[in-house]
Short mmCIF file of C-alpha atoms in Angstrom, two decimals:
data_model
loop_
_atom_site.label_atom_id
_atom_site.label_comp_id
_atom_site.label_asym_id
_atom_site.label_seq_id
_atom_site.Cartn_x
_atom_site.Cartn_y
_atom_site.Cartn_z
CA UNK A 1042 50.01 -3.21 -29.78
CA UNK A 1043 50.02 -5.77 -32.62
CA UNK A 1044 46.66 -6.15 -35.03
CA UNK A 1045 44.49 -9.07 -34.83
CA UNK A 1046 45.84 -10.01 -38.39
CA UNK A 1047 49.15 -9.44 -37.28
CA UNK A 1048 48.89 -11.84 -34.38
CA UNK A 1049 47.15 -14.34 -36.84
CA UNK A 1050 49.61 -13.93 -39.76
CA UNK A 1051 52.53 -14.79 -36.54
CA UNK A 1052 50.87 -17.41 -35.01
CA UNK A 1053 49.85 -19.42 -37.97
CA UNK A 1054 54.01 -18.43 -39.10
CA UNK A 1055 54.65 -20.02 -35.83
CA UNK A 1056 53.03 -22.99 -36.18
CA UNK A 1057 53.55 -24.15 -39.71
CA UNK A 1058 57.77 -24.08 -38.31
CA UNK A 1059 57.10 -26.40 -36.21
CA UNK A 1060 54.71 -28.53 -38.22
CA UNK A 1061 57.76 -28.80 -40.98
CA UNK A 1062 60.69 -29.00 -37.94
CA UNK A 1063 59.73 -31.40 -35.03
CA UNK A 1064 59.18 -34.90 -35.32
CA UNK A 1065 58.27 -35.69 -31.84
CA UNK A 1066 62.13 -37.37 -31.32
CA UNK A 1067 65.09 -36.47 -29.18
CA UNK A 1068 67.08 -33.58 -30.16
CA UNK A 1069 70.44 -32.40 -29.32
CA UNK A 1070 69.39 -29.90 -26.58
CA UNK A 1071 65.70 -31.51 -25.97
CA UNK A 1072 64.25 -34.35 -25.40
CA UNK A 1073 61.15 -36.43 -27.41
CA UNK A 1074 59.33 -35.54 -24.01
CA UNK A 1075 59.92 -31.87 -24.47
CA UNK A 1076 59.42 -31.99 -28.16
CA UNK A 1077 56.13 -33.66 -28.10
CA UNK A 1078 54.74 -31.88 -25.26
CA UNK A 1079 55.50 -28.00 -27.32
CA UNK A 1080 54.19 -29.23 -30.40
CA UNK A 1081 50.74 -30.39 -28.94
CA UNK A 1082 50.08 -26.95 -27.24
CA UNK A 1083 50.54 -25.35 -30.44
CA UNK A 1084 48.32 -28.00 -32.31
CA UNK A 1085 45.38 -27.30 -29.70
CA UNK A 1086 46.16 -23.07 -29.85
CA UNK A 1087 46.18 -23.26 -33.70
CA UNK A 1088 43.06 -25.60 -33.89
CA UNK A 1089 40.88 -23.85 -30.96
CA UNK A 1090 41.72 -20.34 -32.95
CA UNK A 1091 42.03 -21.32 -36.57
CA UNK A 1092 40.38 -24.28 -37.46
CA UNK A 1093 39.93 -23.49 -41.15
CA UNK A 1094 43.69 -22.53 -41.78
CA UNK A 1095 44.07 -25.61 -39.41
CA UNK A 1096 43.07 -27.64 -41.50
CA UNK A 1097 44.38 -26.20 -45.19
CA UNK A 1098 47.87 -26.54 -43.32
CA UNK A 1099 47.62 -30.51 -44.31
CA UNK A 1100 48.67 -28.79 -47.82
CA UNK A 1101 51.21 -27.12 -46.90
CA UNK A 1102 53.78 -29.89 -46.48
CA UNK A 1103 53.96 -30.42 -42.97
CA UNK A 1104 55.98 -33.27 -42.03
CA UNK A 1105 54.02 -37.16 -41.30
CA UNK A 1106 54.31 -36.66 -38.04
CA UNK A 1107 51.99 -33.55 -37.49
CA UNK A 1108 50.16 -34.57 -40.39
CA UNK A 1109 49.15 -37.69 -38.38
CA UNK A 1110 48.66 -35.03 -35.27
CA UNK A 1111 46.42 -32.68 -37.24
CA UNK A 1112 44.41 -35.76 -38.64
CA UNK A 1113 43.54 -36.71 -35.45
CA UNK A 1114 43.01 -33.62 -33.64
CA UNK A 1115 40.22 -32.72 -36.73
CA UNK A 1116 38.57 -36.32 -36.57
CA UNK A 1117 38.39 -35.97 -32.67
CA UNK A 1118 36.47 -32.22 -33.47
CA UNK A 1119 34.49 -32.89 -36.21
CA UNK A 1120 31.49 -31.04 -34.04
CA UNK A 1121 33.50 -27.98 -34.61
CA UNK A 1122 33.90 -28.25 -38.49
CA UNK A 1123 32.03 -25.25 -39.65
CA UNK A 1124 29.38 -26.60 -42.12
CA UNK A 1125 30.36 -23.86 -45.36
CA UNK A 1126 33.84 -26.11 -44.63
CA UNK A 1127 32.88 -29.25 -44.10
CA UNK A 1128 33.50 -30.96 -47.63
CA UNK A 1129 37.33 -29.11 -47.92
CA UNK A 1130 38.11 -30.20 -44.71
CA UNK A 1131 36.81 -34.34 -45.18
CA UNK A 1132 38.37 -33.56 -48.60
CA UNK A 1133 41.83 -32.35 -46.58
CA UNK A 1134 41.69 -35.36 -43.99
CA UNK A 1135 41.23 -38.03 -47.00
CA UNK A 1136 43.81 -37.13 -49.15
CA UNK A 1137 46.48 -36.29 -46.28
CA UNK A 1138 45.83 -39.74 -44.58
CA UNK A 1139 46.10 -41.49 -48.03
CA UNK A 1140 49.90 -39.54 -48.42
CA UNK A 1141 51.33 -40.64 -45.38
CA UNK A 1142 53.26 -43.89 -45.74
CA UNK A 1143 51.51 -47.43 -44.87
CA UNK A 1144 52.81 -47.59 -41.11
CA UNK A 1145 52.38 -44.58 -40.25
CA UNK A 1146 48.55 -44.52 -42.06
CA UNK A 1147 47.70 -47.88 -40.43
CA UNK A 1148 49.36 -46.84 -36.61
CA UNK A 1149 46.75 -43.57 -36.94
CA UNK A 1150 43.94 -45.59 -37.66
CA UNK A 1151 44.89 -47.88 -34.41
CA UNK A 1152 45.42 -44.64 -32.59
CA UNK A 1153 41.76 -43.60 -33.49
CA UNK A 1154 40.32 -46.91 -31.82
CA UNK A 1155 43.22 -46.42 -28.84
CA UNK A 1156 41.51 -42.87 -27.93
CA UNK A 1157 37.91 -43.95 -28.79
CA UNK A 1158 37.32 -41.32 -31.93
CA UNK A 1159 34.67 -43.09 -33.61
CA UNK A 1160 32.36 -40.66 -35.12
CA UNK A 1161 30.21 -41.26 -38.47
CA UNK A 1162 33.20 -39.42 -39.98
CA UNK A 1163 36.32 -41.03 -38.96
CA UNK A 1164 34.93 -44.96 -39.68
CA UNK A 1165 33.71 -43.45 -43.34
CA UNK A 1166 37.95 -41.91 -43.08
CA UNK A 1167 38.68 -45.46 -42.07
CA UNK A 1168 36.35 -47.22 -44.49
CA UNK A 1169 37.47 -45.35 -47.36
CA UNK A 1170 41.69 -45.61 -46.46
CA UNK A 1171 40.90 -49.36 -45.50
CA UNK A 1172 39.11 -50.36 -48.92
CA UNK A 1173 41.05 -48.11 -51.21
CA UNK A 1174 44.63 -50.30 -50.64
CA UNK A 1175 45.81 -51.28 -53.89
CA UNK A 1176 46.74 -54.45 -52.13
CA UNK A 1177 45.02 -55.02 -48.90
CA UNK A 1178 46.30 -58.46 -49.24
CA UNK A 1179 50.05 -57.34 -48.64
CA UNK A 1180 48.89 -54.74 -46.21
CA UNK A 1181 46.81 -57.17 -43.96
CA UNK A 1182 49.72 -59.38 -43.57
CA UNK A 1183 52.49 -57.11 -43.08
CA UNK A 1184 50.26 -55.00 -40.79
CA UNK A 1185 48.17 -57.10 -39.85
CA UNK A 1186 46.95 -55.87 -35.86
CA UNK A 1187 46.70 -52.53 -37.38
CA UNK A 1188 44.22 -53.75 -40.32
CA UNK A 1189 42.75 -56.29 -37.64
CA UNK A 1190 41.78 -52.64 -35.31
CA UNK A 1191 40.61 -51.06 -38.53
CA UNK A 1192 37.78 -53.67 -39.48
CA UNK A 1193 36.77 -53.59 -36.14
CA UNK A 1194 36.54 -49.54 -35.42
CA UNK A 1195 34.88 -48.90 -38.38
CA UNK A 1196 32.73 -52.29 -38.40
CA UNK A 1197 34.01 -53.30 -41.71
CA UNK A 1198 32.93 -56.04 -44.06
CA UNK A 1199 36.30 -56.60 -45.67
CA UNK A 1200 36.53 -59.08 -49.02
CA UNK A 1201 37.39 -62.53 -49.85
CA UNK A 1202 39.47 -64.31 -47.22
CA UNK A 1203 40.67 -61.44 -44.88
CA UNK A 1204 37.90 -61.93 -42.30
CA UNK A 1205 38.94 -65.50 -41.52
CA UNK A 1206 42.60 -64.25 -41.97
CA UNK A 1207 42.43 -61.41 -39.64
CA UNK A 1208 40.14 -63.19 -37.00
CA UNK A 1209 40.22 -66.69 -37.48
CA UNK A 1210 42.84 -69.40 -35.88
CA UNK A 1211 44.12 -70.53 -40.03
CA UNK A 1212 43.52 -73.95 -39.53
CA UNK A 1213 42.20 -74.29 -42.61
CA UNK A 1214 44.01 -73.79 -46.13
CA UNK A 1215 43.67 -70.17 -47.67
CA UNK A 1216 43.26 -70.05 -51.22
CA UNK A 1217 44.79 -66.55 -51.47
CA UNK A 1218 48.80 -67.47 -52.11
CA UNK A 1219 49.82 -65.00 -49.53
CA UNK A 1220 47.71 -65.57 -46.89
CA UNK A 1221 48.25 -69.35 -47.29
CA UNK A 1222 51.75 -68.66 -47.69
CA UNK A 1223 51.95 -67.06 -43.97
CA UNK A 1224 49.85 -70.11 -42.68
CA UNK A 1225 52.26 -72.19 -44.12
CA UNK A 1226 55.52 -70.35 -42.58
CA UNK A 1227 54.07 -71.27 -39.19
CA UNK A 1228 55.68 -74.59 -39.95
CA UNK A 1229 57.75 -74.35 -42.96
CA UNK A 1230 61.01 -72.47 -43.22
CA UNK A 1231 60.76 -71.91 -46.75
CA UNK A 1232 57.69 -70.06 -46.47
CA UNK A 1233 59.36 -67.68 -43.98
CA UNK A 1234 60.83 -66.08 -46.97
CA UNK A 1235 57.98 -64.94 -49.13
CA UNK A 1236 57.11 -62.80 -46.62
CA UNK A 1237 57.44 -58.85 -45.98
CA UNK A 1238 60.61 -58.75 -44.00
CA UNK A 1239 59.10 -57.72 -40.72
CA UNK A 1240 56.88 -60.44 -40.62
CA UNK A 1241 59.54 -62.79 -41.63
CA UNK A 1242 61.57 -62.07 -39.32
CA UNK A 1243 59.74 -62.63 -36.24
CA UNK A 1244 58.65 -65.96 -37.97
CA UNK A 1245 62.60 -66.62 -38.30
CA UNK A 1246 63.09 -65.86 -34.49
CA UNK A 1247 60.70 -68.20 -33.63
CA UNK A 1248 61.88 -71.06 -35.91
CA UNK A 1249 65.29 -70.23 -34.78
CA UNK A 1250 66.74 -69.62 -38.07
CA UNK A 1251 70.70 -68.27 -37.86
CA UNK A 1252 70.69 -64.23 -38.59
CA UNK A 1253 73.08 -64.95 -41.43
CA UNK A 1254 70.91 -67.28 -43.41
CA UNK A 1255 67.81 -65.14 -42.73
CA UNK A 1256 69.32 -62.19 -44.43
CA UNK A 1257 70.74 -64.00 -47.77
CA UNK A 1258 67.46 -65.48 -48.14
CA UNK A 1259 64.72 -62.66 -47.39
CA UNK A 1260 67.33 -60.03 -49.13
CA UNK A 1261 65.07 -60.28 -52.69
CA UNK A 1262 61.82 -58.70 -50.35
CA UNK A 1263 63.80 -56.05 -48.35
CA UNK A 1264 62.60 -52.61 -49.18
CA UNK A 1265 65.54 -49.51 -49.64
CA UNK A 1266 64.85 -47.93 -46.39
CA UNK A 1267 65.22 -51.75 -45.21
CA UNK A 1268 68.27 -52.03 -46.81
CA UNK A 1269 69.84 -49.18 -45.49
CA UNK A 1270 68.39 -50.27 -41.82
CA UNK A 1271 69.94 -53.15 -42.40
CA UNK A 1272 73.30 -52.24 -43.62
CA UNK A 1273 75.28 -51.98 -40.37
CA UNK A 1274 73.95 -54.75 -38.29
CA UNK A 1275 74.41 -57.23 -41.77
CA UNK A 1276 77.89 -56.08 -42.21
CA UNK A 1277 77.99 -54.96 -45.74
CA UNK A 1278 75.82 -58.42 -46.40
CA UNK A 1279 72.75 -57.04 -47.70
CA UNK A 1280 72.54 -55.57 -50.99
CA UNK A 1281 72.09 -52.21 -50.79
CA UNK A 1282 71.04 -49.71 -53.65
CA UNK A 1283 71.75 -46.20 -52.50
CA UNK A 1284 70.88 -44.72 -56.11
CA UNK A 1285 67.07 -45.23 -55.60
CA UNK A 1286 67.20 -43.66 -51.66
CA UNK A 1287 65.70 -40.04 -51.30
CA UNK A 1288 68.78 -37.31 -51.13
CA UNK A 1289 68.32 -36.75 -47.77
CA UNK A 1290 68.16 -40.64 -46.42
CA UNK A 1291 71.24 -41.15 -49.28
CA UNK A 1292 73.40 -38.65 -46.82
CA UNK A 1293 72.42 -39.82 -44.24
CA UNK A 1294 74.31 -42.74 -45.32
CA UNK A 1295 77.05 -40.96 -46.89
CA UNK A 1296 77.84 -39.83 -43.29
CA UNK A 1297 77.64 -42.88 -41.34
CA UNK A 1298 80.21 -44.48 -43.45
CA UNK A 1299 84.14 -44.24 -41.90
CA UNK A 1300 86.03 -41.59 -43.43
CA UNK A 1301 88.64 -43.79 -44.36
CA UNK A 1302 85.85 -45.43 -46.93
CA UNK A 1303 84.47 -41.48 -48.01
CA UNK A 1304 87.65 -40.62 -49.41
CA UNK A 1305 88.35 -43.78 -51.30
CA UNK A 1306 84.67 -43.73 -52.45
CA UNK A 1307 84.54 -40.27 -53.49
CA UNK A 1308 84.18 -40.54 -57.39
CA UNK A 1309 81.02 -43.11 -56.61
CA UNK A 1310 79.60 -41.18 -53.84
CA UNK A 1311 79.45 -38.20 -55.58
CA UNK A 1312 77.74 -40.28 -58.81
CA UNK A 1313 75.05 -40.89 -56.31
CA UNK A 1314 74.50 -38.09 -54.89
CA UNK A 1315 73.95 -35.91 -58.09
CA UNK A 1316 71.64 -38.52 -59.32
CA UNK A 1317 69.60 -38.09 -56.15
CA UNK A 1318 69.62 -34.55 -56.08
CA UNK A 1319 68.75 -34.03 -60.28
CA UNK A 1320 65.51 -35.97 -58.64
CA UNK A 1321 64.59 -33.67 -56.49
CA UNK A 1322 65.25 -30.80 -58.85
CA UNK A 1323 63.15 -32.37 -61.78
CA UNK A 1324 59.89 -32.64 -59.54
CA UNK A 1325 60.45 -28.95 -58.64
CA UNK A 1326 63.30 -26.45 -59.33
CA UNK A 1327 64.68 -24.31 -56.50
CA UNK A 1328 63.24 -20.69 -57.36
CA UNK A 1329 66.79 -18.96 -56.11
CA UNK A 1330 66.98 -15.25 -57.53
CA UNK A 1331 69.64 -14.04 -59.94
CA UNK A 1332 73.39 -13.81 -58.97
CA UNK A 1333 75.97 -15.61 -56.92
CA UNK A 1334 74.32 -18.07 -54.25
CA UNK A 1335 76.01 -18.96 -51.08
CA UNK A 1336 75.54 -21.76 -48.51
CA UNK A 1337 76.85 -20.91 -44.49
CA UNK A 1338 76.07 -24.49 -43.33
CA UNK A 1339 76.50 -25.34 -39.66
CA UNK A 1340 78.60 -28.87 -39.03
CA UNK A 1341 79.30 -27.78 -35.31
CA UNK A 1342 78.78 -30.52 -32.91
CA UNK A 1343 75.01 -30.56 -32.49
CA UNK A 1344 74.78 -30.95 -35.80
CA UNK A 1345 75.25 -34.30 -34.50
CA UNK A 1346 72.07 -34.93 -33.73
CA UNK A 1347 70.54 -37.57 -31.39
CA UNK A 1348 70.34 -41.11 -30.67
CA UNK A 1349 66.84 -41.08 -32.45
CA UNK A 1350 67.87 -38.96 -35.55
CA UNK A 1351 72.27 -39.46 -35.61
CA UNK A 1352 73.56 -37.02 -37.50
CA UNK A 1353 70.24 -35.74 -39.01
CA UNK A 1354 71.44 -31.76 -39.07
CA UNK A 1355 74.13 -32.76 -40.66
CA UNK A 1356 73.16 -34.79 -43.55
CA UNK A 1357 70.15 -31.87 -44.34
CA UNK A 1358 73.23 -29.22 -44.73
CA UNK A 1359 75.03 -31.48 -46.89
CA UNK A 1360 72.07 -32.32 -48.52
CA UNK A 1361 71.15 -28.53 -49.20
CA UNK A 1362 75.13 -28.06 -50.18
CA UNK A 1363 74.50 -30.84 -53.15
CA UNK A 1364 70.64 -29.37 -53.93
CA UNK A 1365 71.98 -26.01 -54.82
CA UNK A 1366 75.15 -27.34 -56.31
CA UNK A 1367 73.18 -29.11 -58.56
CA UNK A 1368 70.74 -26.25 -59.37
CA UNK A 1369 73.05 -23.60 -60.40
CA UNK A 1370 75.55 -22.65 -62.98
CA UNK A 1371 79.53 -23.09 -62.31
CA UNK A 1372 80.94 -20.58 -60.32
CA UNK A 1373 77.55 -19.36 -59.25
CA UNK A 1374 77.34 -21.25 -55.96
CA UNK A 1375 79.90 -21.66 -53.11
CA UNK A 1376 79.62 -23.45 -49.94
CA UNK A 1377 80.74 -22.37 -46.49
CA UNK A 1378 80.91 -24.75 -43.59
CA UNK A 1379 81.45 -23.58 -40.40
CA UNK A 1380 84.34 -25.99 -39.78
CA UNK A 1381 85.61 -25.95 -43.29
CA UNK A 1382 86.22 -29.23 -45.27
CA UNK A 1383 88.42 -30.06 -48.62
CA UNK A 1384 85.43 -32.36 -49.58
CA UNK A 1385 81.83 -31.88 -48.57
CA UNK A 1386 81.67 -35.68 -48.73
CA UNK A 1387 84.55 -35.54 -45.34
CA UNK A 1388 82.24 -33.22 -43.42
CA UNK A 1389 81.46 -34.48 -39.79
CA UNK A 1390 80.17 -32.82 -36.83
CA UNK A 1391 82.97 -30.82 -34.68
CA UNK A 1392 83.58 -27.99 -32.38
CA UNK A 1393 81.70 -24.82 -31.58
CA UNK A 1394 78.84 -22.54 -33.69
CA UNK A 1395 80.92 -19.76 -35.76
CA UNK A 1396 78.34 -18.73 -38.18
CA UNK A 1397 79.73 -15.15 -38.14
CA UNK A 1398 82.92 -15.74 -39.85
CA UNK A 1399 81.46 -17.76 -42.84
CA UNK A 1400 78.49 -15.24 -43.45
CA UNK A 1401 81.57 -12.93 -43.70
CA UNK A 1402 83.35 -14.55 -45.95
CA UNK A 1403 80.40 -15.81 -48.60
CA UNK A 1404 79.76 -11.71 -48.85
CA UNK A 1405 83.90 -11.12 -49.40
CA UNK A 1406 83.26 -13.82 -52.32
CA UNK A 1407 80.46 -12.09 -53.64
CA UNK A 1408 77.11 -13.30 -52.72
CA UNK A 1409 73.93 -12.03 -53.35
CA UNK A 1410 71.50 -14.44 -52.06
CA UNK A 1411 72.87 -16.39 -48.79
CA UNK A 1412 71.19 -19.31 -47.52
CA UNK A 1413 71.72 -20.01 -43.65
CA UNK A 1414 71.44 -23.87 -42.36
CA UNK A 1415 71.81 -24.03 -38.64
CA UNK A 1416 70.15 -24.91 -35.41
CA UNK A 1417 70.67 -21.18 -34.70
CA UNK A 1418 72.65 -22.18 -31.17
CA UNK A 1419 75.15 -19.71 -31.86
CA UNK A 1420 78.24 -19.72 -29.09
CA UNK A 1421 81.40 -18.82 -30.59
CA UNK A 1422 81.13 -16.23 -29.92
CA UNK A 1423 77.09 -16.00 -29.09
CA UNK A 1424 75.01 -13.05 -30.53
CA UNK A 1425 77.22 -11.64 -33.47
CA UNK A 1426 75.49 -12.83 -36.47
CA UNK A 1427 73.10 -10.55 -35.82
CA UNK A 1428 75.28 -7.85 -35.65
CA UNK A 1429 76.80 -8.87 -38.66
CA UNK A 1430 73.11 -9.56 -40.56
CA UNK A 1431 72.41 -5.93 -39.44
CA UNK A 1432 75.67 -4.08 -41.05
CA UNK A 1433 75.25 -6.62 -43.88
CA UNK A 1434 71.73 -5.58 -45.14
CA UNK A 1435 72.74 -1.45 -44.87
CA UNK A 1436 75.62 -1.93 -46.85
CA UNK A 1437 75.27 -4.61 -49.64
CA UNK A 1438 72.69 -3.62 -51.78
CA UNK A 1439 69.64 -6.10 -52.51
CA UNK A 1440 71.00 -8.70 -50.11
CA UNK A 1441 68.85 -12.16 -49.08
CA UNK A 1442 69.68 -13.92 -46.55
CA UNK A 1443 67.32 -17.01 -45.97
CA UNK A 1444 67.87 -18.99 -42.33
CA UNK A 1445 66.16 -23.07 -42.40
CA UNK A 1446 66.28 -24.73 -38.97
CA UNK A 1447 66.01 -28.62 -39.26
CA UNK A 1448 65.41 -28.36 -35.27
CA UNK A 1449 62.50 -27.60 -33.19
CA UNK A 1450 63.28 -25.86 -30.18
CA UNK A 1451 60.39 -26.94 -27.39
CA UNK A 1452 61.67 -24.49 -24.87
CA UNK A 1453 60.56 -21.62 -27.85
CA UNK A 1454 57.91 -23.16 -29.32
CA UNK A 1455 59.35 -22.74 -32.45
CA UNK A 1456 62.69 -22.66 -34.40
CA UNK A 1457 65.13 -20.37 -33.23
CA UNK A 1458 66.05 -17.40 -35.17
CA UNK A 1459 69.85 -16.13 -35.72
CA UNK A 1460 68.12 -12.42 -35.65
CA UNK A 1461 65.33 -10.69 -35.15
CA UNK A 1462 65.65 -9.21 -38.68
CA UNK A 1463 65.59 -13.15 -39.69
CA UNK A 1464 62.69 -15.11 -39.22
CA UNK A 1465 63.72 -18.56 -39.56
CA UNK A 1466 62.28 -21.50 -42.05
CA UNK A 1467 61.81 -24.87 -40.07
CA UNK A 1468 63.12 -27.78 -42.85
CA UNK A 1469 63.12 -31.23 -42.28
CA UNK A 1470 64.03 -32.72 -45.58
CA UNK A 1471 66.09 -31.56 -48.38
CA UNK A 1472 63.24 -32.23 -50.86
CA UNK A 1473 61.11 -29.67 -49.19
CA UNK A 1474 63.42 -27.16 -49.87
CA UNK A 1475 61.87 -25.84 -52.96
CA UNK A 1476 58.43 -25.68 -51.10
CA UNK A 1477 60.63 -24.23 -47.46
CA UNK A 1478 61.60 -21.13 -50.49
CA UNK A 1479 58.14 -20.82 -50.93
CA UNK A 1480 57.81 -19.83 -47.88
CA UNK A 1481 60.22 -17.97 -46.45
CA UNK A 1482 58.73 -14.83 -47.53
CA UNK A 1483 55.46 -15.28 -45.25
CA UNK A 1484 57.94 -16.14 -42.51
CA UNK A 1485 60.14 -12.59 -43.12
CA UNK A 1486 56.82 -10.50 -42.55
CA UNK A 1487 56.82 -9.27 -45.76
CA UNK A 1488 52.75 -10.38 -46.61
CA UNK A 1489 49.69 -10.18 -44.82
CA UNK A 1490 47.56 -12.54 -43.41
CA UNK A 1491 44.92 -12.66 -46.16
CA UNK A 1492 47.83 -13.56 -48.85
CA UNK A 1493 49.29 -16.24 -46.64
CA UNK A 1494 45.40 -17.64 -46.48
CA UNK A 1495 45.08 -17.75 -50.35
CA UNK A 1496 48.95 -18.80 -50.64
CA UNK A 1497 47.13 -22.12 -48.21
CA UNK A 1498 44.14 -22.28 -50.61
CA UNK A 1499 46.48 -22.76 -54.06
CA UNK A 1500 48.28 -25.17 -52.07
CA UNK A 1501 45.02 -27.27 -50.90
CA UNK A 1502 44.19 -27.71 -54.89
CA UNK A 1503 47.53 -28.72 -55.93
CA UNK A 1504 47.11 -30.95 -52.86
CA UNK A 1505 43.81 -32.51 -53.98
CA UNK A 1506 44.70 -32.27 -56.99
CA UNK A 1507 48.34 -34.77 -56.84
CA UNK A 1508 46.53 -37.97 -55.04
CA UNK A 1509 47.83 -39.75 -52.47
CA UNK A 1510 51.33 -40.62 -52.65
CA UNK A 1511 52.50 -44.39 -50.57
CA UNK A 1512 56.37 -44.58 -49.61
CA UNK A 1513 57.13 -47.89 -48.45
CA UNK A 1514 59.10 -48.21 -45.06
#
């Protein structure tokens, strides 16, 4: 029978997978129903069992979406905080809330007043994220029923003309430019366009303004990610500046584009790419060990993806492929697809799961350290890799094989392993990878429970430490 550190070490192992994996969204085998309901059990084991390690996970680099989760699930306890904790955790909550992007910060706060959490704690949380905008202009306009809920949850006396803004019927003239300025695009169509884009464009709906002439003229406000949103339904129209998107969101891209236009673009593509992933690599290297590194990266056809997240598996393998290209030396790195590809730049999703044959082949080239990216839904044929993992660790000598998952599996309640021998790593995002390395070693079993709670408490300094980080949408 296991230990009661054992259990905790797994469980909290358990858990922090899924926190970095599931997004709450359709996947290729489950739906956001599915999804959403797994993830919330484990939120309510891990918080009814574990509060303070709970808590310290905020640091850990779980994704927004169970940041947001854990957020509210420690507001809506706060009774529970044990007092010797009480300042790390309201330490925890401010910091993590002031990292998540604007619309996802602003939809938790609405969420809050939604489920009636209004302790002394969560309207100081909401007080303090409210106040301490850098703009709260910008942000009461282009969110402005989400900044309208938090004045009134946490009984705010906000500055200047945002009362009268927020509450008032604007009949008269605002002296703040941008809060005049959206008065004034009730009536005028130039005014439309000084406006964030999503409140332009319902404005432009309702002054009937041609799609066309909307775009060319509200294309100096759009935002990257509202480029890139933007690039298929404009046609090519909008500008769009791939250089400045994140390495992940860049391939993404790469891969929605027709083949046709990947080959002819290859030389600029590329240019991009490396650029994005020298980013990543400058904020933190990849700590791989010494000797050849190999990639088996899974482009079957559920790599695909969903509706809600097309071709998200995908783009995180090729997106790993170009992160360790990038990090090591020529000749020290080789990729493997599982449906193999002249250019990593023509990879699409295709065909069945052969893991097996690639593992096979990146130890015949020499690998010492092999790095696994798959949803683990291994069916051609099912059930050999670990077969092959097992002959593979008695007979090449200090062999590491690392599995990430960029898939939650809700019938599991985690992210499905290749092996037994092989815990897997759940990664969302190719910039976590460095932190997902990090990791892996807690998920193999190979430390106990007390170093995986002071590997949480270095991570909740560096955490306090960094300040809250906004990413436009």
């Amino acid at each position: 029978m296991p230990s009661a550190e054992t259990v905790a070490r797994e469980d909290l192992i358990l858990f922090l997978n899924a926190a970095f994996a599931c997004t709450g969204q359709r996947e290729f085998y489950h739906t956001a129903d599915e999804q959403r309901v797994s993830v919330q059990f484990l939120h309510a084991y891990i918080l009814g069992n574990y509060r303070r390690l709970y808590a310290r996970t905020l640091a850990a680099g779980v994704n927004d979406f169970n940041a947001a989760e854990i957020i509210v699930n420690l507001l809506r306890s706060g009774q529970d905080t044990p007092v010797t904790f009480r300042t790390e955790e309201n330490a925890l909550l401010t910091a993590a809330i002031g990292r998540l992007p604007p619309q996802r910060g602003w939809k938790l706060i609405t969420r809050l007043r939604q489920e009636r959490i209004n302790n002394r704690r969560t309207r100081a949380l909401v007080r303090a994220y409210t106040l301490g905008q850098r703009d709260l202009t910008f942000q009461a306009v282009k969110y402005r029923r989400h900044v309208r809920a938090a004045a009134l949850h946490a009984h705010l006396t906000l500055p200047g003309e945002l009362p009268a803004f927020l509450f008032g019927k604007h009949q008269n003239v605002f002296r703040t430019p941008l809060l005049e300025t959206f008065r004034q695009a009730r009536y005028s169509h130039q005014a439309v366009y000084d406006l964030p884009f999503t409140v332009a464009q319902g404005m432009a709906a309702k002054h009937g303004i041609a799609p066309d002439l909307f775009l060319k003229n509200i294309a100096p406000r759009l935002t990257e990610r509202e480029r890139l949103r933007l690039q298929n339904r404009s046609g090519g129209k909008v500008e769009f500046r791939p250089e400045r998107l994140p390495l992940t969101a860049l391939c993404s891209y790469v891969l929605s584009l027709p083949m046709a236009e990947r080959r002819e673009r290859q030389d600029e593509l590329t240019g991009w790419l490396d650029v994005a992933a020298r980013r990543v690599l400058r904020r933190r290297p990849l700590p791989l060990p010494a000797g050849r590194t190999a990639a088996v990266l899974d482009n079957s056809f559920s790599a695909s993806g969903s509706r809600e997240k097309p071709r998200r598996p995908l783009a995180l393998a090729l997106a790993t492929d170009w992160l360790l290209r990038s990090a090591t030396a020529e000749g020290e790195y080789r990729a493997f697809w599982t449906h193999p590809v002249a250019s990593p730049l023509l990879v699409r999703a295709e065909g069945q799961t052969n893991l097996t044959d690639r593992f096979l082949d990146a130890l015949d080239w020499g690998a010492q350290t092999v790095i696994v990216v798959s949803d683990a839904v291994e069916n051609d044929p099912p059930g050999v890799f670990h077969a092959a993992y097992t002959a593979a660790r008695r007979l090449v000598l200090d062999l590491s094989v690392l599995h990430f998952n960029p898939v939650f599996d809700a019938e599991m309640l985690t992210v499905r392993a290749l092996s037994p021998l092989l815990p897997a790593v759940g990664l969302r995002d190719a910039d976590d990878l460095p932190t997902a390395l990090g990791f892996a070693r807690f998920a193999a079993g190979q430390t106990d429970v007390d170093e995986l709670e002071r590997y949480l408490s270095g991570r909740v300094q560096t955490f306090l430490n960094a300040g809250a980080v906004h990413v436009e949408a």
